[in-house]
Coordinates of C-alpha atoms and ligand atoms in Angstrom, one line a residue:
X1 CA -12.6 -24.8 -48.1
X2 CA -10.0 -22.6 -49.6
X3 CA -11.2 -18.9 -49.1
X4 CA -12.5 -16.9 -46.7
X5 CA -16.1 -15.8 -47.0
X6 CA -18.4 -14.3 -43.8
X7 CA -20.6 -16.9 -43.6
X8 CA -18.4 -20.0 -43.7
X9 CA -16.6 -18.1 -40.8
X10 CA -19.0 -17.7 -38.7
X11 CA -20.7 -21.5 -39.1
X12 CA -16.7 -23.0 -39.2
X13 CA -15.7 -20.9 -35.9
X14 CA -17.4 -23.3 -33.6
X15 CA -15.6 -26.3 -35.6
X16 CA -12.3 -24.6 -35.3
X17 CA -12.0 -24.0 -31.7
X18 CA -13.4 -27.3 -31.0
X19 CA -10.5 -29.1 -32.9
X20 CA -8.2 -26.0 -31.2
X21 CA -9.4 -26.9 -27.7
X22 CA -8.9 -31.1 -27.7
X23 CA -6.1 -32.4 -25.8
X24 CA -3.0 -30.8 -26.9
X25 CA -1.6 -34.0 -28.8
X26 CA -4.8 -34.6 -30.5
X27 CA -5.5 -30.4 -31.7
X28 CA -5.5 -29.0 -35.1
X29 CA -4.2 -25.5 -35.9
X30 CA -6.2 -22.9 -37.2
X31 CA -6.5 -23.2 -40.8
X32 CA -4.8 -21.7 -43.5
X33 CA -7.1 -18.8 -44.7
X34 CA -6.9 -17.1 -40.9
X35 CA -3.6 -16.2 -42.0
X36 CA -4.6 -14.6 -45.4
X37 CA -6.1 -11.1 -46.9
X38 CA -9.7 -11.9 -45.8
X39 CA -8.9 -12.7 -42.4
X40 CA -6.6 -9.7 -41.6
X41 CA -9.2 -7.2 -42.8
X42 CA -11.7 -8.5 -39.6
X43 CA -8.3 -8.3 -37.2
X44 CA -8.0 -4.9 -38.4
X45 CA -11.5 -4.1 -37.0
X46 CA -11.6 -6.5 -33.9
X47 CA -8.7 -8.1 -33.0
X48 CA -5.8 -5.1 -33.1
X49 CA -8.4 -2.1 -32.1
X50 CA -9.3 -3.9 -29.1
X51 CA -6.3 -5.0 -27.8
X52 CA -3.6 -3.3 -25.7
X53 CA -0.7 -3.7 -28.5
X54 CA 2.7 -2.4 -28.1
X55 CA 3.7 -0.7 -30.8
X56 CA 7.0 1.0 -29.8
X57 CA 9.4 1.5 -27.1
X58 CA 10.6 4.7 -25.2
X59 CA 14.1 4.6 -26.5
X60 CA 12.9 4.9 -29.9
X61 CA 11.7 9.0 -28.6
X62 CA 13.8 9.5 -26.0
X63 CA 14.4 13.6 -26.0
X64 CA 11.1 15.9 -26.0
X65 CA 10.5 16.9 -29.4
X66 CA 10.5 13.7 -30.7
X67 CA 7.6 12.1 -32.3
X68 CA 7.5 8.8 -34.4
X69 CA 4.3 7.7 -36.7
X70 CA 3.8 4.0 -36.3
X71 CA 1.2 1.7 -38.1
X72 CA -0.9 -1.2 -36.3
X73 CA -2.3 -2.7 -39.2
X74 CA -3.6 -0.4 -41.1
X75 CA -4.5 2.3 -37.9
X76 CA -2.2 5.1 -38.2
X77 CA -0.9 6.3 -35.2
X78 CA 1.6 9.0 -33.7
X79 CA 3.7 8.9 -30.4
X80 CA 5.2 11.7 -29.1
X81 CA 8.1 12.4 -26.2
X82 CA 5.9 15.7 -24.5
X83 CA 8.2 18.6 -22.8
X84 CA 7.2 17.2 -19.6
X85 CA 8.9 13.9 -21.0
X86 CA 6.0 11.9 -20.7
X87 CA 4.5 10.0 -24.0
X88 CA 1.5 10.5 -25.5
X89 CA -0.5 8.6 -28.4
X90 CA -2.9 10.0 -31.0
X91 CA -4.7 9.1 -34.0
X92 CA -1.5 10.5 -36.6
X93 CA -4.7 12.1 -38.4
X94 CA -4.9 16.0 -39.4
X95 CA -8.6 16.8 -37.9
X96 CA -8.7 19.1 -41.3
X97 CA -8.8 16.5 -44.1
X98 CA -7.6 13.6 -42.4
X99 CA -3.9 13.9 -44.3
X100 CA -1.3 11.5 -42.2
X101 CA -0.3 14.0 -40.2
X102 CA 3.6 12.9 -39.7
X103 CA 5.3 10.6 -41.9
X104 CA 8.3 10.4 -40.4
X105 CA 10.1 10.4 -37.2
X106 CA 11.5 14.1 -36.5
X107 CA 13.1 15.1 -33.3
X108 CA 13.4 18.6 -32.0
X109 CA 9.9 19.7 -32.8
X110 CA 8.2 22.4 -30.6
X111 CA 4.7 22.1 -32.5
X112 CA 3.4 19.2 -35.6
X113 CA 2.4 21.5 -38.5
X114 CA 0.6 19.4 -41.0
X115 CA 2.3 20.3 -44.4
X116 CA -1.0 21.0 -46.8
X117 CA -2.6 23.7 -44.8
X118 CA -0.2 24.0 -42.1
X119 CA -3.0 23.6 -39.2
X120 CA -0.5 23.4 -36.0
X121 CA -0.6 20.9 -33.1
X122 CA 0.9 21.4 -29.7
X123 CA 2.8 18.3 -28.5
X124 CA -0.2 17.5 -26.1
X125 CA -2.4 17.1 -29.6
X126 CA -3.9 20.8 -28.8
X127 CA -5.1 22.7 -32.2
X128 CA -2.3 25.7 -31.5
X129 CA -3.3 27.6 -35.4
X130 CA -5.4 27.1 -38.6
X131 CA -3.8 30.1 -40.7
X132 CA -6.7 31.6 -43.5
X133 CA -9.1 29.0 -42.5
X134 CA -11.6 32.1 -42.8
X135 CA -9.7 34.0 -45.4
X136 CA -6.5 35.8 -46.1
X137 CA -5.2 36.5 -42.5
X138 CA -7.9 35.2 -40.8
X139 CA -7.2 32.3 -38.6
X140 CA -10.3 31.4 -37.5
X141 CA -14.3 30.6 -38.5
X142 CA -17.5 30.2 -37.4
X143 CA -17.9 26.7 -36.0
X144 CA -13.9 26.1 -35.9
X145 CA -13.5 25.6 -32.3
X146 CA -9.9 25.3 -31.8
X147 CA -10.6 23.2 -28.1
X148 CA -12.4 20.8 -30.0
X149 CA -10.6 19.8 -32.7
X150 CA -7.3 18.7 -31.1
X151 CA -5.5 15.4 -32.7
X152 CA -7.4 12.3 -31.0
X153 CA -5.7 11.1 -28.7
X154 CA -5.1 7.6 -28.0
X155 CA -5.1 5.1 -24.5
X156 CA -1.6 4.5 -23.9
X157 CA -0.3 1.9 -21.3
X158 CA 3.9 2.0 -20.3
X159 CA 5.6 -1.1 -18.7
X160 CA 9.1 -1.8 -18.7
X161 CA 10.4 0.3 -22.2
X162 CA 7.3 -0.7 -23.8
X163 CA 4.5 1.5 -25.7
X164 CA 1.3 0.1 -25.9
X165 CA -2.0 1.7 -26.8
X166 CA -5.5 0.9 -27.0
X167 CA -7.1 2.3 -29.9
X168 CA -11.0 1.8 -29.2
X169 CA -11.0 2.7 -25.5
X170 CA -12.6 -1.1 -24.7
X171 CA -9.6 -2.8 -22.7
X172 CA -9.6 -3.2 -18.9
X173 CA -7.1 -0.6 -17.7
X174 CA -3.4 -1.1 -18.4
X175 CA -2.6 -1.5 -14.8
X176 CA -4.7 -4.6 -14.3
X177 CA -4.0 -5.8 -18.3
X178 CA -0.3 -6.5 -17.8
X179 CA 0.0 -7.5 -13.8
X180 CA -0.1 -10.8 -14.7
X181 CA 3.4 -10.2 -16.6
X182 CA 4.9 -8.2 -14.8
X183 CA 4.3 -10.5 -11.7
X184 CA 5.6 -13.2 -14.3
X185 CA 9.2 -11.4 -14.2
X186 CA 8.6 -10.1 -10.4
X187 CA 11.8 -11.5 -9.5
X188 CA 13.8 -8.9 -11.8
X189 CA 15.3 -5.8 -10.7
X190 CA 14.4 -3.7 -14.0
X191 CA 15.1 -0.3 -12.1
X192 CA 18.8 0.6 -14.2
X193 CA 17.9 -1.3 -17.0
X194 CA 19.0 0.6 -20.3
X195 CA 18.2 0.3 -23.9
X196 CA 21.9 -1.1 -25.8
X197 CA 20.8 -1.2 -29.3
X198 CA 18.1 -1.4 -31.8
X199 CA 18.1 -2.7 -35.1
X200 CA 15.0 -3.6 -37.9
X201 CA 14.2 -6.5 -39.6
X202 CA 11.1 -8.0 -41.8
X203 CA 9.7 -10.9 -42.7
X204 CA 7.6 -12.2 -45.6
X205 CA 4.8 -13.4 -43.6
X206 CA 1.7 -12.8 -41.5
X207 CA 2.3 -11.7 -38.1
X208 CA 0.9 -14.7 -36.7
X209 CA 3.6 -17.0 -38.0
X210 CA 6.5 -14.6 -37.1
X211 CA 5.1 -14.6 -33.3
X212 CA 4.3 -18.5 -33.5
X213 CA 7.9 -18.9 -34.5
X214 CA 9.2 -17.1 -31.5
X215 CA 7.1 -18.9 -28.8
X216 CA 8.2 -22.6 -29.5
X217 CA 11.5 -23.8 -28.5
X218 CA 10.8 -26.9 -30.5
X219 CA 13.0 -25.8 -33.8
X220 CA 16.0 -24.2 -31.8
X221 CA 18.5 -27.1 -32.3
X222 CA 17.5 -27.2 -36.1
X223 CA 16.5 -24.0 -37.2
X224 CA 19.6 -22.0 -34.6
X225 CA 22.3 -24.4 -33.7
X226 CA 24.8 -21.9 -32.7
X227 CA 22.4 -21.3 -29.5
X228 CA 23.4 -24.9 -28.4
X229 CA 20.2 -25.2 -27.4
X230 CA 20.3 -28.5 -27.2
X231 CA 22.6 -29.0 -24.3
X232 CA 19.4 -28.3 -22.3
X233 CA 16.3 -29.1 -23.6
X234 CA 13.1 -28.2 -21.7
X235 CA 10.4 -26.2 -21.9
X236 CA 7.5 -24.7 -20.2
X237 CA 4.7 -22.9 -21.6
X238 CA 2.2 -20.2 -19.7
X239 CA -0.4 -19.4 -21.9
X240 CA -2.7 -15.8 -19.3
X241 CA -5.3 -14.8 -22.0
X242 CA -5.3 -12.2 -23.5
X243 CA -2.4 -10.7 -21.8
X244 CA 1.0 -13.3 -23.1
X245 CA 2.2 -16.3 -23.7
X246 CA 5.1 -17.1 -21.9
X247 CA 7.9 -20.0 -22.8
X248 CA 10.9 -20.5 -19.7
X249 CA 13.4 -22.7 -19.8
X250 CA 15.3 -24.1 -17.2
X251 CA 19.1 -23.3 -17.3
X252 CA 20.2 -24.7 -14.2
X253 CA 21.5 -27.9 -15.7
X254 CA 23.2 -26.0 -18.6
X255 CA 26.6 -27.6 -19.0
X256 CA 29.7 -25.7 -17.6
X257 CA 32.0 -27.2 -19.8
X258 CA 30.8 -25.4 -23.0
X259 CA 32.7 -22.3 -21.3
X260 CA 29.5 -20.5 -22.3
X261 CA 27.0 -19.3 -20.2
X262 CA 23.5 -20.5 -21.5
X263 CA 22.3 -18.5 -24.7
X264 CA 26.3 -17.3 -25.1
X265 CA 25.5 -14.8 -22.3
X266 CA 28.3 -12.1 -22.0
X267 CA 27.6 -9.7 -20.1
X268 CA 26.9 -9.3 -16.4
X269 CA 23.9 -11.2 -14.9
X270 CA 20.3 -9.0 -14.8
X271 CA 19.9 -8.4 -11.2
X272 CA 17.3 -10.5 -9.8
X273 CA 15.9 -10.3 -5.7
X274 CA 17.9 -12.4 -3.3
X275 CA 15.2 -15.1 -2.6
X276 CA 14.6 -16.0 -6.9
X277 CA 14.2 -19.4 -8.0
X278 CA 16.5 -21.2 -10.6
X279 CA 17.6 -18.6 -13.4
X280 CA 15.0 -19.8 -16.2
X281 CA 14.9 -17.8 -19.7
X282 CA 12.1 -16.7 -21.2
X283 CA 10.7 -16.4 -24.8
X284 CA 7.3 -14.3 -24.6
X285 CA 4.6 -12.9 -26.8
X286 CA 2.7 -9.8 -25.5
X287 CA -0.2 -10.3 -27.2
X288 CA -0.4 -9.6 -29.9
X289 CA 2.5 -7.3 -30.9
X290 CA 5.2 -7.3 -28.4
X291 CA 7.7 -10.1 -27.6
X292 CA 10.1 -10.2 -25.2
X293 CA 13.1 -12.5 -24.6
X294 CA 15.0 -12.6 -21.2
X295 CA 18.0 -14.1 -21.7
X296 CA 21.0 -14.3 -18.2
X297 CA 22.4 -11.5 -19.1
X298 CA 20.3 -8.9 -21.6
X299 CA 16.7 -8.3 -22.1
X300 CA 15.3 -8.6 -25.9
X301 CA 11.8 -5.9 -26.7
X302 CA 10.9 -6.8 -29.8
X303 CA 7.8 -5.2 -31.8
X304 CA 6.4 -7.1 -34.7
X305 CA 4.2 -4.7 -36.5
X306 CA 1.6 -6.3 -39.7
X307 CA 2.9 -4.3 -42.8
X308 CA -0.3 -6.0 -44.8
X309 CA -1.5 -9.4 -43.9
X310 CA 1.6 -11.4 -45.7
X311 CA 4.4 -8.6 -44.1
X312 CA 5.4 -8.4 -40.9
X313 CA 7.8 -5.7 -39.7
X314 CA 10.2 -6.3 -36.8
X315 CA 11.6 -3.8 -34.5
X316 CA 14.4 -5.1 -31.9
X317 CA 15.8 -3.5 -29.0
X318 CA 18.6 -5.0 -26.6
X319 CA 18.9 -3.7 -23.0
X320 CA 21.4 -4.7 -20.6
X321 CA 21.7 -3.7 -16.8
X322 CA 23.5 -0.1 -15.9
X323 CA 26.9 0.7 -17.7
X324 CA 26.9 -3.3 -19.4
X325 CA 25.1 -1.1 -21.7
X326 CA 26.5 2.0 -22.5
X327 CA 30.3 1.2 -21.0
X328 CA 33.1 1.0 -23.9
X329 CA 34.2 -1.7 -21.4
X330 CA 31.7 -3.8 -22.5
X331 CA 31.6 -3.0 -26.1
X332 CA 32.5 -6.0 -27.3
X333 CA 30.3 -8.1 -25.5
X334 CA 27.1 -6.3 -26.6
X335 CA 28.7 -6.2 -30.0
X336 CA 28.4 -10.3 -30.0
X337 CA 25.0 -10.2 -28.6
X338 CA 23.7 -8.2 -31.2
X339 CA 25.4 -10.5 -33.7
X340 CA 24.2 -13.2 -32.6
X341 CA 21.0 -12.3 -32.8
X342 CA 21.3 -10.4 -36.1
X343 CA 22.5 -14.4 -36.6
X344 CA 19.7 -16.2 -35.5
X345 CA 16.7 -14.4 -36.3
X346 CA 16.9 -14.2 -40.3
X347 CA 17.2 -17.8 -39.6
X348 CA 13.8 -17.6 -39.3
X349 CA 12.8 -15.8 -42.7
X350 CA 12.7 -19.0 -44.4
X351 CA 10.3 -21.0 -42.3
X352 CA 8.2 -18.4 -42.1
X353 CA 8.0 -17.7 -45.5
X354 CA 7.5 -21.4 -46.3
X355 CA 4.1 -21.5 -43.8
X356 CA 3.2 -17.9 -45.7
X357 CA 3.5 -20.1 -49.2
X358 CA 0.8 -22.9 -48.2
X359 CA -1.4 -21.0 -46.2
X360 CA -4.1 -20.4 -49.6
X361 CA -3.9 -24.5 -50.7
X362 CA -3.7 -26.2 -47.3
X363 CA -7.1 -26.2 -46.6
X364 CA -8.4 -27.3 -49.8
X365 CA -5.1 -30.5 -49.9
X366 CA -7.4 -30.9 -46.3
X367 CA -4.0 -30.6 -44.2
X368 CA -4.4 -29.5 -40.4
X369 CA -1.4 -28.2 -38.5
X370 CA -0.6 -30.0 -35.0
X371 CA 1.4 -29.2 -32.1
X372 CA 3.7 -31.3 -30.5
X373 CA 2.0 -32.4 -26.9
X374 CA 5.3 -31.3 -25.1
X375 CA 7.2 -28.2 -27.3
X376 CA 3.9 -26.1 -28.6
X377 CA 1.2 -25.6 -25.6
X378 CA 2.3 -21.5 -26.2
X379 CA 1.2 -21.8 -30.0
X380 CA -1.8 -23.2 -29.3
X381 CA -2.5 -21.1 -26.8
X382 CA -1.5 -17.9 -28.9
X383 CA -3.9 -19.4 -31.8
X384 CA -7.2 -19.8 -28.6
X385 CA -6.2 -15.8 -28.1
X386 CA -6.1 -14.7 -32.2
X387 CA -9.8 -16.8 -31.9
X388 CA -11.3 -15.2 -28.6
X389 CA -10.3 -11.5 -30.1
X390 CA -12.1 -11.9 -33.4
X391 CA -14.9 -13.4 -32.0
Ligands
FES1 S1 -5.3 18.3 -43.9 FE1 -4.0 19.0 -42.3 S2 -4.2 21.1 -42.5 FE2 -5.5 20.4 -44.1
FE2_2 FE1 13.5 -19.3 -34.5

């Protein structure tokens, strides 16, 4: 088949994960049309609603007063740094008429007046003013009850810089959602880790390919050869539905006589406790919005953000451990991190956009995707997730 329609997704669903779920040599990709128009409109209602998605990080509202408007496909959404310096999440919806109530990021504010009939929100969501909503000078009218028409506020979850919410209220709580992760990276000493720099970045494709492309290590020596990633080539995938897909890779063996440390580290080592194993580095997907990548000596948040089914926007942020971060000292070191990775990841761009181009004739030339049995177990097992949360 070469379109989407409700019914052929439904009887084709069994069909799919069967040829998903064989022995990882032997498995078949989902098919094109699950990355199309079609298939993003029922992720927008199952998939992204359900989910705890990250959809920002804390250094991106780091003073009170600052609020940013972020969109998880298609749900519009605002964050806000409170005066207590907490975060909060609401629906970024006037509860007059529904305008977006910020479209921009703005810092310094004390209240969020909505500009068409400047009805005014605390920066806890509570309805502060609805000027001549009963008239010239009258701010108030029968059956406006100020208490009860607050902005809607949002389940929000917080681990390392991350910002995740959980739009329809469904998800176990946030504490038990990510322990598997964070027990994943328990040997870390996070505690003085501090954001180093940001920067944006899109790509023509659907935010399934932009995260599959980031959780195989498979392409690295032909898609990034500056990494040198093949000096040391091995990989291990841990696929914990529905919480990440994680990729390490083994640096022990990485050869000293490159007079680089593994990944071009060059900054100080992350701290890790006394009693960790071999230093390993890790490419992961958050499911399904957040990736991280712990390298020796930096830590990588990114946020990939659907801008439409065939867009996907990409927000990076680079952390390093106590002054390696902020310190002129080490200026030029994070400068060549950040260049290398504003390097590497347009690399991607094309590839991506190239699986983007085939994704509405594949099915019909009857072409299935496979995975290699040792590189790709972490696409596959992103793929079984995108299936389980639709379904
Ligand atoms: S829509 Fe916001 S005040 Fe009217
Ligand atoms: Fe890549």
């Amino acid at each position: 088949m070469n379109h989407y329609s409700p019914g052929a997704f439904e009887t084709e669903e069994a069909e799919i994960r069967a040829a998903l779920e064989r022995p990882l040599g032997d498995a078949e990709g989902l098919p094109g049309y699950y990355y199309g128009a079609d298939f993003y409109r029922i992720e927008q209602r199952t998939l992204f609603p359900r989910a705890w998605a990250a959809v920002a990080v804390g250094a991106q509202i780091p003073n009170p007063g600052d609020a940013l408007p972020v969109d998880l496909a298609g749900w519009p959404l605002l964050l806000v740094r409170k005066n207590d310096g907490e975060i909060a999440a609401f629906h970024n919806i006037c509860r007059h008429r529904a305008l977006r109530l910020v479209a921009q990021p703005c810092s310094n504010l004390k209240s969020l007046r909505c500009p068409w009939h400047s009805w005014r929100y605390d920066l806890d969501g509570n309805l502060l003013a609805m000027p001549e909503i009963g008239g010239a000078r009258t701010g108030e009218a029968p059956g406006f009850d100020k208490a009860e028409l607050g902005l809607k506020p949002v389940r929000l979850g917080r681990w390392l810089d991350f910002i995740f919410v959980n739009i329809d209220g469904s998800a176990p709580p946030f504490e038990e959602h990510i322990a598997p992760l964070a027990a994943l990276l328990s040997d870390y000493d996070f505690v003085d880790i501090r954001h180093a720099a940001a920067f944006e970045d899109s790509y023509n494709g659907n935010w399934k390919i932009v995260t599959e492309s980031g959780i195989e290590d498979y392409h690295l020596p032909f898609g990034h050869p500056q990494l040198n990633a093949h000096l040391i080539r091995n990989s291990t995938a841990r696929v914990v539905a529905p919480v990440y897909t994680a990729l390490s890779t083994d640096l022990t063996d990485f050869p000293a006589e490159t007079e680089q440390r593994a990944w071009n580290a060059r900054l100080p080592d992350l701290p890790r406790s006394d009693d960790a194993g071999p230093r390993l580095l890790y490419a992961i997907n958050v499911f399904p919005t957040g990736s991280i990548l712990l390298a020796a000596d930096h830590l990588m948040l990114g946020i990939h953000l659907p801008d439409g089914p065939e867009r996907t926007k990409v927000q990076i942020n680079i952390y390093a451990n106590g002054d390696a971060a902020t310190s002129p000292d080490y200026a030029e070191a994070r400068q060549g991190t950040i260049d290398m990775w504003a390097e590497v990841l347009p690399q991607d761009a094309a590839f991506i956009e190239g699986v983007q181009a085939t994704i509405g004739v594949r099915d019909a030339a009857g072409i299935k995707t496979r995975f290699s049995p040792y590189w790709e177990g972490g696409v596959r097992g992103f793929q079984k997730m995108v299936l389980d949360a639709v379904t």
